[in-house]
């Protein structure tokens, strides 16, 4: 039985790592900071929904599985939020809050993440910026 738990945990870690790596690669492919923040928040919102479902689940095994899935979604949001923060400091708080996911219980993070993701979903930061010079040319 102990071997089964260890194998399951190993698969969970490998799956989470692959998911995070693929999310980072996809997120870095030319999206704006606002788009990246919204993509990160899609994972956050899924995580929150899974976590809330786990709190209502009557079966402890099902609840644990939902919490594991919620945690993986949070992990998936981290590199995407970091990319958003690199492109625009506006998203630094989202990135910082998500970086605490391995140290702070999700229930504690939910209020901040909810507020930050509402800001991302309502953001106008995804709009095209004006040209950098009056003529719109780069002069180089």
N, CA and C of each residue as an Amber inpcrd file, in Angstrom:
protein
   420
   0.8190000  -1.1890000   0.0000000   0.0000000   0.0000000   0.0000000
   0.8630000   1.2530000   0.0000000   1.9620000   1.2280000   0.7470000
   2.8860000   2.3550000   0.7740000   3.5060000   2.5790000  -0.5960000
   3.8310000   1.4960000  -1.3080000   4.4000000   1.5970000  -2.6380000
   3.4100000   2.2560000  -3.5840000   2.1330000   1.9140000  -3.4470000
   1.0940000   2.4990000  -4.2970000   1.0220000   4.0110000  -4.0860000
   1.0870000   4.4630000  -2.8590000   1.0260000   5.8900000  -2.5560000
   2.2490000   6.5950000  -3.1250000   3.4490000   6.0040000  -2.9610000
   4.6720000   6.5870000  -3.4980000   4.6370000   6.6870000  -5.0130000
   4.1560000   5.6560000  -5.6820000   4.0520000   5.6580000  -7.1320000
   3.0600000   6.7080000  -7.5900000   1.9670000   6.8110000  -6.9160000
   0.9390000   7.7980000  -7.2550000   1.4780000   9.2110000  -7.0750000
   2.1900000   9.4440000  -5.9850000   2.7760000  10.7490000  -5.7390000
   3.8170000  11.0730000  -6.8040000   4.6080000  10.0940000  -7.1830000
   5.6090000  10.2890000  -8.2320000   4.9620000  10.6720000  -9.5550000
   3.8890000   9.9930000  -9.9030000   3.1800000  10.3230000 -11.1370000
   2.5940000  11.7220000 -11.0690000   2.0950000  12.0990000  -9.9030000
   1.5310000  13.4350000  -9.7100000   2.6050000  14.5000000  -9.9100000
   3.7760000  14.2780000  -9.3380000   4.8800000  15.2390000  -9.4670000
   5.3330000  15.3380000 -10.9200000   5.5000000  14.2050000 -11.5910000
   5.9200000  14.2100000 -12.9910000   4.8650000  14.9070000 -13.8570000
   3.6160000  14.6130000 -13.6180000   2.5400000  15.2470000 -14.3790000
   2.4940000  16.7420000 -14.1480000   2.6410000  17.1440000 -12.9080000
   2.6160000  18.5750000 -12.5850000   3.7900000  19.2920000 -13.2330000
   4.9470000  18.6770000 -13.2000000   6.1330000  19.2840000 -13.8040000
   5.9440000  19.4410000 -15.3100000   5.4330000  18.4150000 -15.9540000
   5.1960000  18.4880000 -17.3960000   4.1580000  19.5520000 -17.7300000
   3.1300000  19.6400000 -16.9180000   2.0840000  20.6250000 -17.1430000
   2.6250000  22.0380000 -16.9860000   3.4190000  22.2580000 -15.9630000
   4.0030000  23.5790000 -15.7240000   4.9480000  23.9570000 -16.8660000
   5.7820000  23.0250000 -17.2930000   6.7290000  23.3040000 -18.3650000
   6.0080000  23.6190000 -19.6720000   4.9840000  22.8660000 -19.9860000
   4.2540000  23.1230000 -21.2280000   3.4920000  24.4380000 -21.1420000
   2.9630000  24.7470000 -19.9760000   2.2740000  26.0240000 -19.8000000
   3.2140000  27.1960000 -19.9850000   4.4160000  27.0870000 -19.4710000
   5.4020000  28.1660000 -19.6130000   5.7890000  28.3530000 -21.0720000
   5.9700000  27.2620000 -21.7820000   6.3610000  27.3450000 -23.1880000
   5.2610000  27.9870000 -24.0220000   4.0350000  27.5870000 -23.8030000
   2.9190000  28.1480000 -24.5500000   2.7220000  29.6110000 -24.1910000
   2.8360000  29.9440000 -22.9230000   2.5940000  31.3080000 -22.4720000
   3.6260000  32.2800000 -23.0150000   4.8230000  31.8290000 -23.2240000
   5.8850000  32.7220000 -23.6570000   5.8370000  33.0280000 -25.1510000
   4.9420000  32.4390000 -25.8730000   4.8990000  32.5870000 -27.3250000
   4.1440000  33.8320000 -27.7770000   4.6530000  35.0010000 -27.4470000
   4.1550000  36.2300000 -28.0340000   2.8860000  36.8260000 -27.4600000
   2.4180000  36.3970000 -26.3530000   1.2100000  36.9740000 -25.7790000
   1.5480000  38.2540000 -25.0260000   0.5690000  39.1570000 -24.9240000
   0.7710000  40.3750000 -24.1500000   0.7030000  40.0430000 -22.6670000
   1.1610000  40.9660000 -21.8390000   1.1370000  40.7580000 -20.3910000
  -0.2840000  40.5160000 -19.8970000  -1.2260000  41.2720000 -20.4050000
  -2.6240000  41.0860000 -19.9970000  -3.1640000  39.7300000 -20.4040000
  -2.7930000  39.3030000 -21.6150000  -3.2130000  37.9750000 -22.0770000
  -2.6190000  36.8860000 -21.1890000  -1.3510000  37.0630000 -20.8300000
  -0.6970000  36.0960000 -19.9620000  -1.3540000  36.0670000 -18.5870000
  -1.6730000  37.2310000 -18.0450000  -2.3360000  37.2850000 -16.7370000
  -3.6910000  36.5850000 -16.7990000  -4.4360000  36.8300000 -17.8680000
  -5.7440000  36.1700000 -18.0090000  -5.5790000  34.6580000 -18.1780000
  -4.5500000  34.2260000 -18.9060000  -4.2950000  32.7880000 -19.0570000
  -3.9400000  32.1650000 -17.7120000  -3.1260000  32.8610000 -16.9360000
  -2.7730000  32.3820000 -15.6010000  -4.0320000  32.2890000 -14.7390000
  -4.8630000  33.3090000 -14.8330000  -6.0840000  33.3290000 -14.0240000
  -7.0870000  32.2610000 -14.4420000  -7.0400000  31.8180000 -15.6840000
  -7.9060000  30.7060000 -16.0810000  -7.5450000  29.4720000 -15.2500000
  -6.2430000  29.2390000 -15.0490000  -5.8060000  28.1310000 -14.1900000
  -6.1990000  28.3800000 -12.7340000  -6.0320000  29.6260000 -12.2930000
  -6.3970000  29.9760000 -10.9090000  -7.8800000  29.7310000 -10.6790000
  -8.7160000  30.1910000 -11.5910000 -10.1610000  30.0230000 -11.4290000
 -10.5610000  28.5500000 -11.4270000  -9.9330000  27.7590000 -12.2820000
 -10.1920000  26.3190000 -12.2750000  -9.7700000  25.7160000 -10.9410000
  -8.6070000  26.1430000 -10.4490000  -8.1160000  25.6560000  -9.1630000
  -9.0830000  25.9810000  -8.0360000  -9.5540000  27.2080000  -8.0000000
 -10.4810000  27.6170000  -6.9420000 -11.7600000  26.7970000  -7.0120000
 -12.2680000  26.5850000  -8.2120000 -13.4870000  25.7760000  -8.3610000
 -13.2660000  24.3470000  -7.8750000 -12.1350000  23.7590000  -8.2450000
 -11.8270000  22.3980000  -7.7860000 -11.6600000  22.3540000  -6.2680000
 -10.9780000  23.3450000  -5.7200000 -10.7700000  23.3950000  -4.2720000
 -12.1100000  23.5170000  -3.5410000 -12.9840000  24.3890000  -4.0260000
 -14.2980000  24.5440000  -3.3880000 -15.1190000  23.2610000  -3.4910000
 -15.0150000  22.5750000  -4.6160000 -15.7020000  21.2840000  -4.7470000
 -15.1300000  20.2730000  -3.7600000 -13.8180000  20.3220000  -3.5250000
 -13.2000000  19.3740000  -2.5880000 -13.6980000  19.6060000  -1.1700000
 -13.9840000  20.8440000  -0.8430000 -14.4620000  21.1650000   0.5050000
 -15.8920000  20.6600000   0.7300000 -16.6310000  20.4690000  -0.3590000
 -18.0110000  19.9990000  -0.2670000 -18.1400000  18.4870000  -0.4660000
 -17.0630000  17.8530000  -0.8850000 -17.1060000  16.4180000  -1.1740000
 -17.2550000  15.6240000   0.1260000 -18.1310000  14.6390000   0.0850000
 -18.3500000  13.8090000   1.2760000 -17.3600000  12.6420000   1.3560000
 -16.8380000  12.2360000   0.2310000 -15.8710000  11.1320000   0.1820000
 -14.4520000  11.6920000   0.3420000 -13.7370000  11.2970000   1.3920000
 -12.3850000  11.8260000   1.6170000 -11.4240000  11.5730000   0.4520000
 -11.5390000  10.4390000  -0.1920000 -10.6550000  10.1330000  -1.3250000
 -10.9550000  11.0630000  -2.5030000 -12.2270000  11.2860000  -2.7700000
 -12.6070000  12.1980000  -3.8510000 -12.1700000  13.6230000  -3.5250000
 -12.3070000  14.0160000  -2.2700000 -11.8880000  15.3530000  -1.8440000
 -10.3850000  15.5250000  -2.0310000  -9.6140000  14.5180000  -1.6610000
  -8.1630000  14.5850000  -1.8160000  -7.7790000  14.6840000  -3.2870000
  -8.4620000  13.9390000  -4.1380000  -8.1760000  13.9760000  -5.5680000
  -8.4790000  15.3660000  -6.1400000  -9.5870000  15.9620000  -5.7180000
  -9.9350000  17.3080000  -6.1720000  -8.9020000  18.3360000  -5.6880000
  -8.4420000  18.1960000  -4.4500000  -7.4130000  19.1170000  -3.9230000
  -6.1060000  18.9720000  -4.7030000  -5.7450000  17.7340000  -5.0530000
  -4.5400000  17.5070000  -5.8550000  -4.6620000  18.1810000  -7.2180000
  -5.8120000  18.0280000  -7.8410000  -6.0420000  18.6660000  -9.1430000
  -6.0120000  20.1880000  -9.0190000  -6.5740000  20.7060000  -7.9290000
  -6.5680000  22.1550000  -7.6900000  -5.1350000  22.6570000  -7.5560000
  -4.3180000  21.9260000  -6.8260000  -2.9230000  22.3130000  -6.6230000
  -2.1530000  22.3080000  -7.9450000  -2.4030000  21.3090000  -8.7770000
  -1.7400000  21.2440000 -10.0890000  -2.1360000  22.4420000 -10.9400000
  -3.3920000  22.8470000 -10.8720000  -3.8240000  24.0400000 -11.6100000
  -3.0890000  25.2850000 -11.1150000  -2.9160000  25.4000000  -9.7860000
  -2.1610000  26.5370000  -9.2500000  -0.7200000  26.5020000  -9.7530000
  -0.1200000  25.3320000  -9.7500000   1.2500000  25.2090000 -10.2530000
   1.3320000  25.6190000 -11.7270000   0.3230000  25.2900000 -12.4810000
   0.2990000  25.6410000 -13.9020000   0.2120000  27.1480000 -14.1100000
  -0.3940000  27.8460000 -13.1710000  -0.5590000  29.2960000 -13.2910000
   0.7320000  30.0580000 -13.0060000   1.6270000  29.4750000 -12.2270000
   2.8200000  30.1940000 -11.7560000   3.7110000  30.7040000 -12.8940000
   4.1700000  29.8520000 -13.8200000   5.0820000  30.3730000 -14.8480000
   4.4120000  31.3690000 -15.7900000   3.1290000  31.2210000 -15.9940000
   2.4110000  32.1440000 -16.8800000   2.3220000  33.5140000 -16.2150000
   2.0010000  33.5390000 -14.9190000   1.9540000  34.8060000 -14.1870000
   3.3350000  35.4440000 -14.1150000   4.3700000  34.6340000 -13.9830000
   5.7370000  35.1730000 -13.9570000   6.0700000  35.8510000 -15.2860000
   5.6690000  35.2480000 -16.3890000   5.8850000  35.8730000 -17.7020000
   5.1150000  37.1890000 -17.8050000   3.8960000  37.2230000 -17.3090000
   3.1170000  38.4660000 -17.3260000   3.8270000  39.5470000 -16.5180000
   4.3560000  39.1760000 -15.3650000   5.0490000  40.1400000 -14.4950000
   6.3360000  40.6410000 -15.1350000   7.0060000  39.7930000 -15.8990000
   8.2300000  40.2170000 -16.5960000   7.8950000  41.2940000 -17.6250000
   6.7710000  41.1280000 -18.3080000   6.3800000  42.0580000 -19.3640000
   5.7170000  43.3180000 -18.8230000   5.0860000  43.2250000 -17.6550000
   4.3870000  44.3820000 -17.0810000   4.3150000  44.2140000 -15.5680000
   4.9090000  45.1480000 -14.8460000   4.9810000  45.0690000 -13.3840000
   3.5910000  45.0320000 -12.7330000   2.5740000  45.4320000 -13.4650000
   1.1920000  45.3840000 -12.9770000   0.8430000  43.9960000 -12.4330000
   1.4480000  42.9590000 -12.9940000   1.0870000  41.5820000 -12.6390000
   2.0360000  40.9610000 -11.6170000   2.9020000  41.7690000 -11.0330000
   3.8450000  41.2560000 -10.0420000   3.1280000  40.6770000  -8.8230000
   2.0420000  41.3210000  -8.3730000   1.3480000  40.8070000  -7.1890000
   0.7240000  39.4390000  -7.4680000   0.1970000  39.2550000  -8.6570000
  -0.3610000  37.9480000  -9.0220000   0.7370000  36.8920000  -9.0000000
   1.8570000  37.2080000  -9.6060000   2.9780000  36.2720000  -9.6420000
   3.4850000  35.9550000  -8.2310000   3.6070000  36.9740000  -7.4100000
   4.0960000  36.7810000  -6.0470000   3.1320000  35.9360000  -5.2230000
   1.8460000  36.2150000  -5.3370000   0.8530000  35.4320000  -4.5920000
   0.9080000  33.9700000  -5.0090000   0.9810000  33.7200000  -6.3070000
   1.0450000  32.3390000  -6.7900000   2.3240000  31.6410000  -6.3480000
   3.3970000  32.3920000  -6.2220000   4.6580000  31.7720000  -5.8110000
   4.6020000  31.2420000  -4.3840000   3.6140000  31.6430000  -3.6250000
   3.4410000  31.1700000  -2.2560000   2.6440000  29.8640000  -2.1720000
   2.1970000  29.3530000  -3.3130000   1.3180000  28.1800000  -3.3300000
   1.9340000  26.9500000  -2.6670000   3.2470000  26.8370000  -2.6850000
   3.8620000  25.6550000  -2.0700000   4.1090000  25.8440000  -0.5750000
   3.8820000  27.0520000  -0.0550000   4.1170000  27.3140000   1.3680000
   2.8640000  27.6900000   2.1490000   1.8510000  28.1580000   1.4480000
   0.6480000  28.6810000   2.0920000  -0.5530000  27.8600000   1.6150000
  -1.4570000  27.4910000   2.5140000  -2.6450000  26.7390000   2.0910000
  -3.4680000  27.5280000   1.0600000  -4.0170000  26.8090000   0.1140000
  -4.7880000  27.4520000  -0.9460000  -5.9180000  28.2990000  -0.3800000
  -6.5560000  27.8330000   0.6690000  -7.6660000  28.5930000   1.2610000
  -7.2250000  29.9970000   1.6710000  -5.9910000  30.1190000   2.1030000
  -5.4660000  31.4260000   2.5060000  -5.2060000  32.3190000   1.2920000
  -4.8280000  31.7250000   0.1690000  -4.5270000  32.4840000  -1.0390000
  -5.7600000  32.8940000  -1.8370000  -6.8430000  32.1740000  -1.6690000
  -8.0280000  32.3800000  -2.5070000  -8.5340000  33.8210000  -2.5110000
  -8.6720000  34.5010000  -1.3690000  -9.1780000  35.8890000  -1.4420000
  -8.3020000  36.8050000  -2.3030000  -6.9930000  36.7370000  -2.1310000
  -6.0890000  37.5750000  -2.9330000  -6.1400000  37.1850000  -4.4010000
  -6.0890000  35.8940000  -4.6710000  -6.1090000  35.4410000  -6.0610000
  -7.4160000  35.8220000  -6.7540000  -8.5100000  35.7370000  -6.0270000
  -9.8050000  36.1110000  -6.6070000  -9.8010000  37.5810000  -7.0150000
  -9.3260000  38.4460000  -6.1300000  -9.2670000  39.8750000  -6.4260000
  -8.3260000  40.1540000  -7.5940000  -7.1470000  39.5570000  -7.5650000
  -6.1710000  39.7980000  -8.6230000  -6.6680000  39.3010000  -9.9740000
  -7.3580000  38.1840000  -9.9760000  -7.8700000  37.6520000 -11.2390000
  -9.0830000  38.4310000 -11.7390000  -9.8570000  39.0000000 -10.8490000
 -10.9300000  39.8930000 -11.3040000 -10.3240000  41.0900000 -12.0160000
  -9.2160000  41.6050000 -11.4870000  -8.5200000  42.7120000 -12.1380000
  -7.9920000  42.2920000 -13.5050000  -7.4580000  41.0960000 -13.5910000
  -6.9310000  40.6090000 -14.8730000  -8.0520000  40.4350000 -15.8850000
  -9.1610000  39.8840000 -15.4520000 -10.2760000  39.6500000 -16.3670000
 -10.9030000  40.9590000 -16.8440000 -10.8240000  42.0090000 -16.0280000
 -11.3930000  43.3080000 -16.3790000 -10.3400000  44.2500000 -16.9550000
  -9.1220000  43.7670000 -17.1470000  -7.9910000  44.6050000 -17.5210000
  -8.0990000  45.1660000 -18.9220000  -7.5970000  46.3710000 -19.0610000
  -7.4460000  46.9730000 -20.3850000  -5.9870000  46.9170000 -20.8150000
  -5.1580000  46.2270000 -20.0270000  -3.7340000  46.1710000 -20.3340000
  -3.4390000  45.3460000 -21.5780000  -4.3890000  44.5940000 -22.0800000
  -4.1610000  43.8050000 -23.2810000  -4.2990000  44.6140000 -24.5550000
  -4.6500000  45.9090000 -24.4410000  -4.8180000  46.7340000 -25.6250000
  -3.4690000  47.0430000 -26.2590000  -3.4840000  47.3010000 -27.5640000
  -2.2590000  47.6340000 -28.2710000  -1.7710000  48.9990000 -27.8100000
  -0.4830000  49.1060000 -27.4090000   0.0410000  50.3970000 -26.9690000
   0.2200000  51.3400000 -28.1430000   0.2750000  52.6470000 -27.8780000
   0.5140000  53.6060000 -28.9640000   1.9400000  53.4410000 -29.4770000
   2.2330000  53.9550000 -30.6750000   3.5910000  53.8540000 -31.2000000
   4.5730000  54.5660000 -30.2750000   5.8440000  54.1330000 -30.2900000
   6.8370000  54.6990000 -29.3780000   7.3450000  56.0550000 -29.8120000
   7.1290000  56.4340000 -31.0550000   7.5110000  57.7640000 -31.5190000
   6.3510000  58.3630000 -32.3020000   6.3070000  59.6970000 -32.4140000
   5.1800000  60.3160000 -33.1170000   5.0040000  59.8210000 -34.5440000
   6.0800000  59.4670000 -35.2240000   5.9630000  59.0060000 -36.6030000
   5.6480000  57.5180000 -36.7040000   5.8210000  56.8150000 -35.5660000
   5.5600000  55.3790000 -35.5590000   6.7130000  54.5650000 -36.0970000
   7.8420000  55.2320000 -36.4360000   9.0020000  54.4850000 -36.9310000
  10.0230000  54.3270000 -35.8400000  10.9300000  53.4020000 -35.9930000
  11.8900000  53.0940000 -34.9310000  13.2060000  53.8410000 -35.0890000
  13.4970000  54.4350000 -36.1730000  14.6870000  55.2620000 -36.3600000
  15.9880000  54.4920000 -36.2580000  16.0170000  53.1700000 -36.4020000
  17.2420000  52.3970000 -36.2140000  17.6220000  51.7420000 -37.4290000
